[in-house]
Short mmCIF file of C-alpha atoms and ligand atoms in Angstrom, two decimals:
data_model
loop_
_atom_site.label_atom_id
_atom_site.label_comp_id
_atom_site.label_asym_id
_atom_site.label_seq_id
_atom_site.Cartn_x
_atom_site.Cartn_y
_atom_site.Cartn_z
CA UNK A 159 27.15 -11.09 64.32
CA UNK A 160 23.53 -11.75 63.45
CA UNK A 161 21.67 -12.12 60.21
CA UNK A 162 19.27 -9.26 60.81
CA UNK A 163 22.12 -6.72 60.52
CA UNK A 164 22.98 -8.17 57.13
CA UNK A 165 19.30 -8.13 56.02
CA UNK A 166 18.85 -4.55 57.10
CA UNK A 167 22.01 -3.43 55.29
CA UNK A 168 20.98 -5.32 52.14
CA UNK A 169 17.60 -3.54 52.13
CA UNK A 170 19.29 -0.16 52.56
CA UNK A 171 21.65 -0.85 49.68
CA UNK A 172 18.73 -1.46 47.33
CA UNK A 173 17.24 1.94 48.22
CA UNK A 174 20.43 3.95 47.82
CA UNK A 175 20.31 6.96 45.56
CA UNK A 176 22.80 9.66 44.60
CA UNK A 177 22.81 12.81 42.51
CA UNK A 178 26.55 13.47 42.22
CA UNK A 179 29.84 11.61 41.86
CA UNK A 180 30.74 12.76 45.35
CA UNK A 181 27.59 11.28 46.87
CA UNK A 182 28.38 7.95 45.22
CA UNK A 183 31.94 8.06 46.53
CA UNK A 184 30.61 8.83 50.03
CA UNK A 185 28.33 5.80 49.81
CA UNK A 186 31.23 3.62 48.71
CA UNK A 187 33.43 4.79 51.57
CA UNK A 188 30.59 4.37 54.07
CA UNK A 189 30.00 0.79 53.01
CA UNK A 190 33.23 -0.59 51.62
CA UNK A 191 35.92 1.87 52.77
CA UNK A 192 38.52 0.96 55.41
CA UNK A 193 36.10 1.92 58.14
CA UNK A 194 32.98 1.05 56.15
CA UNK A 195 30.04 -0.88 57.51
CA UNK A 196 30.59 -3.94 55.34
CA UNK A 197 34.34 -3.89 55.97
CA UNK A 198 33.56 -3.84 59.68
CA UNK A 199 31.37 -6.89 59.27
CA UNK A 200 34.24 -8.70 57.52
CA UNK A 201 36.47 -7.80 60.51
CA UNK A 202 33.82 -9.15 62.86
CA UNK A 203 33.68 -12.36 60.78
CA UNK A 204 36.87 -13.53 62.50
CA UNK A 205 34.95 -13.87 65.74
CA UNK A 206 32.13 -15.93 64.24
CA UNK A 207 32.04 -19.49 65.65
CA UNK A 208 33.49 -22.05 63.24
CA UNK A 209 30.15 -23.80 62.66
CA UNK A 210 28.57 -20.52 61.44
CA UNK A 211 31.48 -19.34 59.30
CA UNK A 212 30.17 -20.93 56.16
CA UNK A 213 26.73 -19.30 56.45
CA UNK A 214 28.01 -15.84 57.36
CA UNK A 215 30.86 -16.02 54.87
CA UNK A 216 28.40 -16.57 52.03
CA UNK A 217 25.98 -13.89 53.25
CA UNK A 218 28.78 -11.33 53.60
CA UNK A 219 30.13 -12.00 50.13
CA UNK A 220 26.66 -11.59 48.65
CA UNK A 221 26.20 -8.35 50.58
CA UNK A 222 29.52 -7.01 49.34
CA UNK A 223 28.56 -7.82 45.75
CA UNK A 224 25.18 -6.14 46.18
CA UNK A 225 26.87 -3.00 47.42
CA UNK A 226 29.37 -2.98 44.58
CA UNK A 227 26.64 -3.58 42.01
CA UNK A 228 24.42 -0.82 43.37
CA UNK A 229 27.34 1.62 43.30
CA UNK A 230 28.01 0.69 39.66
CA UNK A 231 24.34 1.22 38.82
CA UNK A 232 24.34 4.65 40.43
CA UNK A 233 27.43 5.57 38.37
CA UNK A 234 25.80 4.42 35.13
CA UNK A 235 22.58 6.32 35.83
CA UNK A 236 24.55 9.45 36.58
CA UNK A 237 26.61 9.07 33.39
CA UNK A 238 23.52 8.73 31.19
CA UNK A 239 21.95 11.78 32.87
CA UNK A 240 25.16 13.69 32.12
CA UNK A 241 25.02 12.73 28.45
CA UNK A 242 21.35 13.73 28.38
CA UNK A 243 22.38 17.14 29.63
CA UNK A 244 24.92 17.32 26.79
CA UNK A 245 22.16 16.58 24.25
CA UNK A 246 22.59 12.81 23.95
CA UNK A 247 20.48 10.21 25.65
CA UNK A 248 22.30 6.94 25.30
CA UNK A 249 19.37 5.05 26.75
CA UNK A 250 17.04 6.23 23.99
CA UNK A 251 15.98 3.61 21.44
CA UNK A 252 17.46 4.16 17.97
CA UNK A 253 15.52 5.91 15.22
CA UNK A 254 13.41 3.51 13.21
CA UNK A 255 13.98 3.80 9.46
CA UNK A 256 10.63 4.37 7.80
CA UNK A 257 10.26 2.13 4.78
CA UNK A 258 8.34 3.54 1.86
CA UNK A 259 5.46 1.63 0.32
CA UNK A 260 4.07 1.50 -3.18
CA UNK A 261 0.85 3.40 -3.76
CA UNK A 262 -2.24 1.15 -3.86
CA UNK A 263 -2.99 2.38 -7.40
CA UNK A 264 0.50 1.36 -8.57
CA UNK A 265 0.15 -2.02 -6.86
CA UNK A 266 -3.21 -2.62 -8.54
CA UNK A 267 -2.09 -1.39 -11.97
CA UNK A 268 0.95 -3.68 -11.86
CA UNK A 269 -1.21 -6.61 -10.82
CA UNK A 270 -3.66 -6.02 -13.70
CA UNK A 271 -0.80 -5.67 -16.19
CA UNK A 272 1.02 -8.75 -14.94
CA UNK A 273 -2.14 -10.85 -15.40
CA UNK A 274 -2.48 -9.68 -19.02
CA UNK A 275 1.24 -10.12 -19.67
CA UNK A 276 0.77 -13.75 -18.65
CA UNK A 277 -1.98 -13.99 -21.28
CA UNK A 278 0.47 -12.76 -23.93
CA UNK A 279 -0.48 -9.06 -24.08
CA UNK A 280 2.17 -6.36 -24.34
CA UNK A 281 1.95 -2.98 -22.64
CA UNK A 282 1.55 0.26 -24.62
CA UNK A 283 1.46 3.82 -23.33
CA UNK A 284 0.58 7.13 -24.92
CA UNK A 285 0.25 10.88 -24.33
CA UNK A 286 -2.15 12.40 -21.79
CA UNK A 287 -2.67 15.47 -23.96
CA UNK A 288 -4.41 14.20 -27.07
CA UNK A 289 -6.34 15.37 -30.12
CA UNK A 290 -10.01 14.81 -30.81
CA UNK A 291 -9.28 12.16 -33.44
CA UNK A 292 -7.43 9.74 -31.12
CA UNK A 293 -9.86 10.11 -28.22
CA UNK A 294 -13.16 10.32 -30.14
CA UNK A 295 -13.00 10.53 -33.94
CA UNK A 296 -11.22 7.23 -34.63
CA UNK A 297 -13.45 5.52 -32.09
CA UNK A 298 -16.73 6.11 -33.88
CA UNK A 299 -17.99 8.88 -31.58
CA UNK A 300 -20.60 10.81 -33.54
CA UNK A 301 -19.84 14.52 -33.66
CA UNK A 302 -22.66 15.35 -31.26
CA UNK A 303 -21.81 12.62 -28.71
CA UNK A 304 -22.14 13.96 -25.16
CA UNK A 305 -18.67 12.68 -24.15
CA UNK A 306 -17.21 15.38 -26.37
CA UNK A 307 -19.22 17.92 -24.48
CA UNK A 308 -17.50 20.53 -22.34
CA UNK A 309 -19.13 18.79 -19.34
CA UNK A 310 -16.94 15.73 -19.65
CA UNK A 311 -13.80 16.73 -21.46
CA UNK A 312 -11.08 19.14 -20.43
CA UNK A 313 -10.17 21.03 -23.58
CA UNK A 314 -6.71 22.53 -23.77
CA UNK A 315 -7.70 25.16 -26.31
CA UNK A 316 -10.80 26.45 -28.03
CA UNK A 317 -12.95 23.61 -29.35
CA UNK A 318 -13.18 25.19 -32.77
CA UNK A 319 -9.40 25.13 -33.11
CA UNK A 320 -7.66 21.85 -33.58
CA UNK A 321 -9.33 20.20 -30.58
CA UNK A 322 -6.52 19.48 -28.21
CA UNK A 323 -7.74 17.89 -25.01
CA UNK A 324 -6.86 15.73 -22.01
CA UNK A 325 -7.68 12.13 -22.85
CA UNK A 326 -10.89 10.89 -21.20
CA UNK A 327 -9.94 7.24 -21.63
CA UNK A 328 -6.85 5.26 -22.64
CA UNK A 329 -8.64 3.96 -25.75
CA UNK A 330 -6.57 6.65 -27.48
CA UNK A 331 -3.54 4.39 -27.00
CA UNK A 332 -5.42 1.59 -28.74
CA UNK A 333 -6.00 3.91 -31.71
CA UNK A 334 -2.29 4.73 -31.76
CA UNK A 335 -1.51 1.00 -31.71
CA UNK A 336 -3.92 0.25 -34.61
CA UNK A 337 -2.40 3.13 -36.60
CA UNK A 338 0.93 1.37 -36.65
CA UNK A 339 -0.68 -1.25 -38.90
CA UNK A 340 0.94 -4.29 -37.34
CA UNK A 341 -1.47 -7.17 -36.88
CA UNK A 342 -2.44 -9.13 -34.87
CA UNK A 343 -2.74 -6.80 -31.87
CA UNK A 344 -2.72 -7.80 -28.22
CA UNK A 345 -2.11 -4.78 -25.99
CA UNK A 346 -3.02 -3.43 -22.60
CA UNK A 347 -2.91 0.33 -22.18
CA UNK A 348 -2.49 1.76 -18.69
CA UNK A 349 -2.66 5.46 -17.97
CA UNK A 350 -4.08 8.49 -16.27
CA UNK A 351 -7.32 9.90 -17.65
CA UNK A 352 -9.21 13.13 -17.07
CA UNK A 353 -12.90 13.93 -16.91
CA UNK A 354 -14.63 17.12 -15.99
CA UNK A 355 -16.52 15.74 -12.99
CA UNK A 356 -17.19 17.00 -9.49
CA UNK A 357 -14.93 15.29 -6.95
CA UNK A 358 -16.77 13.01 -4.52
CA UNK A 359 -16.34 9.67 -2.74
CA UNK A 360 -17.25 7.90 -5.96
CA UNK A 361 -15.91 10.16 -8.72
CA UNK A 362 -12.76 12.13 -9.43
CA UNK A 363 -11.62 14.30 -12.30
CA UNK A 364 -8.37 12.33 -12.54
CA UNK A 365 -8.24 8.57 -12.39
CA UNK A 366 -6.44 5.60 -13.92
CA UNK A 367 -7.48 3.03 -16.46
CA UNK A 368 -6.18 -0.13 -18.01
CA UNK A 369 -7.78 -0.83 -21.36
CA UNK A 370 -7.07 -3.75 -23.66
CA UNK A 371 -7.37 -4.52 -27.37
CA UNK A 372 -7.21 -7.87 -29.13
CA UNK A 373 -7.43 -7.99 -32.92
CA UNK A 374 -6.83 -11.04 -35.07
CA UNK A 375 -8.59 -13.23 -37.61
CA UNK A 376 -11.69 -15.04 -36.29
CA UNK A 377 -11.85 -13.37 -32.87
CA UNK A 378 -15.29 -13.99 -31.41
CA UNK A 379 -17.40 -12.86 -28.49
CA UNK A 380 -16.63 -16.22 -26.84
CA UNK A 381 -12.93 -15.25 -26.85
CA UNK A 382 -13.80 -11.98 -25.15
CA UNK A 383 -15.86 -13.75 -22.53
CA UNK A 384 -13.07 -16.20 -21.81
CA UNK A 385 -10.46 -13.41 -21.54
CA UNK A 386 -12.68 -11.51 -19.10
CA UNK A 387 -13.41 -14.61 -17.01
CA UNK A 388 -9.74 -15.59 -16.72
CA UNK A 389 -8.83 -12.06 -15.70
CA UNK A 390 -11.57 -11.93 -13.06
CA UNK A 391 -10.48 -15.25 -11.59
CA UNK A 392 -6.81 -14.21 -11.47
CA UNK A 393 -7.69 -10.89 -9.86
CA UNK A 394 -10.44 -11.84 -7.42
CA UNK A 395 -9.96 -15.58 -6.83
CA UNK A 396 -10.47 -18.85 -8.68
CA UNK A 397 -14.11 -19.22 -7.60
CA UNK A 398 -15.11 -15.83 -9.07
CA UNK A 399 -18.04 -15.85 -11.50
CA UNK A 400 -18.76 -13.23 -14.15
CA UNK A 401 -21.95 -11.79 -15.59
CA UNK A 402 -22.21 -9.75 -18.79
CA UNK A 403 -24.91 -7.09 -19.08
CA UNK A 404 -25.72 -5.51 -22.46
CA UNK A 405 -24.41 -1.97 -22.68
CA UNK A 406 -23.45 0.67 -25.20
CA UNK A 407 -20.13 2.17 -26.28
CA UNK A 408 -19.66 3.94 -29.61
CA UNK A 409 -16.54 1.90 -30.38
CA UNK A 410 -17.84 -1.61 -29.65
CA UNK A 411 -20.80 -3.61 -30.95
CA UNK A 412 -22.13 -5.56 -29.17
CA UNK A 413 -21.03 -4.02 -25.88
CA UNK A 414 -21.30 -5.24 -22.32
CA UNK A 415 -20.61 -4.30 -18.72
CA UNK A 416 -18.82 -7.01 -16.75
CA UNK A 417 -19.85 -7.83 -13.17
CA UNK A 418 -17.97 -10.22 -10.90
CA UNK A 419 -19.54 -12.17 -8.06
CA UNK A 420 -18.95 -10.22 -4.85
CA UNK A 421 -15.74 -11.53 -3.30
CA UNK A 422 -16.77 -10.25 0.15
CA UNK A 423 -20.11 -12.01 0.65
CA UNK A 424 -19.54 -14.67 -2.03
CA UNK A 425 -22.72 -13.61 -3.80
CA UNK A 426 -25.03 -13.62 -0.79
CA UNK A 427 -25.45 -9.86 -0.77
CA UNK A 428 -23.61 -7.33 1.46
CA UNK A 429 -23.23 -3.56 1.70
CA UNK A 430 -20.24 -3.52 -0.69
CA UNK A 431 -22.30 -5.10 -3.51
CA UNK A 432 -25.42 -3.31 -2.23
CA UNK A 433 -27.19 -6.59 -1.63
CA UNK A 434 -26.96 -7.71 -5.28
CA UNK A 435 -24.07 -10.17 -4.95
CA UNK A 436 -22.42 -8.57 -8.04
CA UNK A 437 -19.78 -5.86 -8.55
CA UNK A 438 -19.23 -4.01 -11.81
CA UNK A 439 -15.56 -4.11 -12.90
CA UNK A 440 -15.28 -3.11 -16.55
CA UNK A 441 -16.81 -2.33 -19.91
CA UNK A 442 -16.09 -4.42 -22.99
CA UNK A 443 -17.29 -5.39 -26.44
CA UNK A 444 -16.43 -6.46 -29.98
CA UNK A 445 -14.56 -3.70 -31.82
CA UNK A 446 -17.07 -1.88 -34.05
CA UNK A 447 -16.28 -2.43 -37.77
CA UNK A 448 -16.36 1.37 -38.18
CA UNK A 449 -13.45 1.63 -35.75
CA UNK A 450 -11.46 -0.99 -37.66
CA UNK A 451 -12.14 0.84 -40.92
CA UNK A 452 -11.23 4.24 -39.46
CA UNK A 453 -7.89 2.76 -38.45
CA UNK A 454 -7.11 1.08 -41.76
CA UNK A 455 -8.02 -2.49 -40.76
CA UNK A 456 -10.25 -4.54 -43.03
CA UNK A 457 -13.28 -5.71 -40.99
CA UNK A 458 -14.02 -8.50 -43.46
CA UNK A 459 -10.67 -10.04 -42.60
CA UNK A 460 -10.12 -9.07 -38.96
CA UNK A 461 -12.25 -8.81 -35.84
CA UNK A 462 -11.41 -8.07 -32.24
CA UNK A 463 -12.51 -7.20 -28.77
CA UNK A 464 -11.71 -4.37 -26.38
CA UNK A 465 -12.18 -3.86 -22.68
CA UNK A 466 -11.50 -1.08 -20.21
CA UNK A 467 -11.46 -0.79 -16.44
CA UNK A 468 -10.80 1.82 -13.77
CA UNK A 469 -7.79 0.98 -11.61
CA UNK A 470 -9.26 2.88 -8.62
CA UNK A 471 -12.43 0.83 -8.89
CA UNK A 472 -10.56 -2.50 -8.95
CA UNK A 473 -8.44 -1.37 -5.98
CA UNK A 474 -11.58 -0.26 -4.10
CA UNK A 475 -13.15 -3.68 -4.59
CA UNK A 476 -9.99 -5.52 -3.65
CA UNK A 477 -9.39 -3.60 -0.42
CA UNK A 478 -12.87 -2.25 0.30
CA UNK A 479 -11.78 1.37 0.11
CA UNK A 480 -14.98 3.36 0.48
CA UNK A 481 -13.82 6.83 -0.55
CA UNK A 482 -11.97 7.40 -3.82
CA UNK A 483 -10.43 10.61 -2.47
CA UNK A 484 -8.17 8.54 -0.18
CA UNK A 485 -6.12 7.63 -3.22
CA UNK A 486 -5.22 11.21 -3.99
CA UNK A 487 -4.73 12.83 -0.60
CA UNK A 488 -1.43 11.16 0.31
CA UNK A 489 -2.41 10.63 3.92
CA UNK A 490 0.33 8.33 5.20
CA UNK A 491 -2.09 6.62 7.60
CA UNK A 492 -3.97 5.36 4.55
CA UNK A 493 -0.89 4.62 2.44
CA UNK A 494 0.83 2.69 5.25
CA UNK A 495 -1.99 0.16 5.21
CA UNK A 496 -0.56 -1.09 1.93
CA UNK A 497 3.06 -1.31 3.07
CA UNK A 498 2.79 -5.07 3.54
CA UNK A 499 1.19 -5.66 0.14
CA UNK A 500 3.98 -6.58 -2.25
N1 LIG B 626 -13.27 3.40 -22.99
C1 LIG B 626 -14.32 3.00 -22.10
C2 LIG B 626 -14.40 4.02 -20.96
O1 LIG B 626 -13.52 4.76 -20.76
C3 LIG B 626 -14.11 1.64 -21.54
C4 LIG B 626 -14.19 0.59 -22.59
C5 LIG B 626 -13.08 0.19 -23.29
C6 LIG B 626 -15.39 -0.01 -22.89
C7 LIG B 626 -13.16 -0.77 -24.27
C8 LIG B 626 -15.50 -0.98 -23.85
C9 LIG B 626 -14.37 -1.37 -24.53
O2 LIG B 626 -15.36 4.04 -20.23
#
């Protein structure tokens, strides 16, 4: 007996292949059967000199195991091919369960609301189909104000009828809250709003807002500024700065637009903030005394502030989404990017 026979047989065993049960059985008989090659080597073992018995004994046992293992492998491969033919592939990985994710607009709306809830605000909602009074009239919009124009507002019926329309902002919920006559008021009003605008990367005819209203005795502009600053720091990070720019809304006086320091470039100037270092996040102001009066609140006793922001805009700034249309197209490749945001 010499080692090269064992080596050669071992190499052949590794290369064995078979397509049927019969071929595997033939291989087994040829190697391990009564007259098989390995069996023959075991017979020959008797003649091996005593000093080599240990070496050859070990080698032969290993060879026999290799043969048996290879035969088992061939059987397994054949069995899985058979089950593939019957429609099952037992070697296939299992189906991965796809987990759903919350929509980025829902995530952002909840985050905005939870910040204001921490500040002691409650949440109020209202109808999407509204009347002229709740969207414009009670908010000091003069009759000829362009926001009432057909360009901006989707009217449900003829404007000369009773002026039913889709709300253009959630300030209508603030009117409904004031109507209830319970003071003081601290509410945030989330909801979908509608404006007759051409759809583009930066504008959509449907979007979401969160607006807020705070009415009490002795509420000042300093309170508004503090509320806006705390919100900005909760939303965009503790080192966020704010800037108020004078603005105009019919329902607030004075009014301001709020900018936050760009959280991407930290104020240095980048393409998100268009080199200015500032990003506009909301409108705000002190509630106009005419609005208080129109809603049965005495402006000599009470004052308040209001603010309103677009949820899409906040989400865009938080995640640097460049095209607003992504939010509405339900492309799972976009939505999946938010699956890890809780
Ligand atoms: N209602 C305003 C809008 O839709 C936002 C706003 C709310 C501004 C409250 C000032 C105060 O654009």
